[in-house]
Short mmCIF file of C-alpha atoms in Angstrom, two decimals:
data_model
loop_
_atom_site.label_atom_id
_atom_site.label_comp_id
_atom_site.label_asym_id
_atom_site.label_seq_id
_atom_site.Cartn_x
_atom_site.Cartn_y
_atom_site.Cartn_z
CA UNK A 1 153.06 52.75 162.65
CA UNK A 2 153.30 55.35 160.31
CA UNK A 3 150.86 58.72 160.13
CA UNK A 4 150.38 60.66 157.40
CA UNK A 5 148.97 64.22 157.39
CA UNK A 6 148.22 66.97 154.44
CA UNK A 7 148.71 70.52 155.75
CA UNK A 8 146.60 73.18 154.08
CA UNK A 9 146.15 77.09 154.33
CA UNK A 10 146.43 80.58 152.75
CA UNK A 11 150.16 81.40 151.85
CA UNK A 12 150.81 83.34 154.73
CA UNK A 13 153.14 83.20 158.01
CA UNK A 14 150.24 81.03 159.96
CA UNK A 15 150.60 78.51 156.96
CA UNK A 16 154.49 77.98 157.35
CA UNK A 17 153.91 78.37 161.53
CA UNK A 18 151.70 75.60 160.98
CA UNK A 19 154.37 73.45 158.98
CA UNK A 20 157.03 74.15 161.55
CA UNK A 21 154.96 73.06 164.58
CA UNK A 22 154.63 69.71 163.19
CA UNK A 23 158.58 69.23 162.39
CA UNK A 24 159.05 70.62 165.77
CA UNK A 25 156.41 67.98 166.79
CA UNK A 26 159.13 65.17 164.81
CA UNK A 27 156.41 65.26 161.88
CA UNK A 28 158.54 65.16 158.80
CA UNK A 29 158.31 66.41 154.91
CA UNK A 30 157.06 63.92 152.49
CA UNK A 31 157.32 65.50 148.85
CA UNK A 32 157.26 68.72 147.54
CA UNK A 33 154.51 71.28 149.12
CA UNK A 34 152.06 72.50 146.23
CA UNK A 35 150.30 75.58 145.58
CA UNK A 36 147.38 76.33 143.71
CA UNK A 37 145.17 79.39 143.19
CA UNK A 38 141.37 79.37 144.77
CA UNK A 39 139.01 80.82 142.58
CA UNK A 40 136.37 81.19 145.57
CA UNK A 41 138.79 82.79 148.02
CA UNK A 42 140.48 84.40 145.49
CA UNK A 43 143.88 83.56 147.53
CA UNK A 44 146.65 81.31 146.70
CA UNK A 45 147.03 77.90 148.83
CA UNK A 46 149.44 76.11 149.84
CA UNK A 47 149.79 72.06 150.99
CA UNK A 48 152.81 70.22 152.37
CA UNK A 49 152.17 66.63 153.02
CA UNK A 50 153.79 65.16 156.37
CA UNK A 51 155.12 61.95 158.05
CA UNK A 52 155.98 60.60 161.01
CA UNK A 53 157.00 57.04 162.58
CA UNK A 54 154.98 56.33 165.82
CA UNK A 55 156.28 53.49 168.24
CA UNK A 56 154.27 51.38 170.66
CA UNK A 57 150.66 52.33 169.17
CA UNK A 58 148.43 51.32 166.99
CA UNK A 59 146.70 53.21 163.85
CA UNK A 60 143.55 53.90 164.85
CA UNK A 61 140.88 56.09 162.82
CA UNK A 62 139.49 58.41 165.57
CA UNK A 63 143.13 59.40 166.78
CA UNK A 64 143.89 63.02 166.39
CA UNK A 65 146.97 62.86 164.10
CA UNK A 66 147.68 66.46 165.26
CA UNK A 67 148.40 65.20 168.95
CA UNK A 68 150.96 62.50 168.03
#
């Protein structure tokens, strides 16, 4: 099977930790990362979408994508 996951946060260091513990994880990029300003927050945020291939299990909505 193949996950998808969408990883948000400030553009800081904890946002591009957060990106390298899932390629360290074998998550992998899918597209370009965006970056957008928040009016609320008054911060700038950043998204990088993320794959992976999963063997030997099945999708299943409750899973913790995270933990695979």
């Amino acid at each position: 099977m193949k996950l998808y996951r969408f990883l948000t946060g400030a553009d800081d260091s904890a946002f591009c930790h957060k990106v390298s513990l899932a390629l360290s994880k074998g998550w992998e990029l899918h597209g370009s990362p965006t970056y957008a300003f928040n009016a609320t927050t008054g911060e700038m945020q950043c998204g990088q979408a993320v794959t992976k291939t999963v063997h030997g299990k099945e999708y299943d909505p409750s899973m913790k994508l995270g933990e695979q």
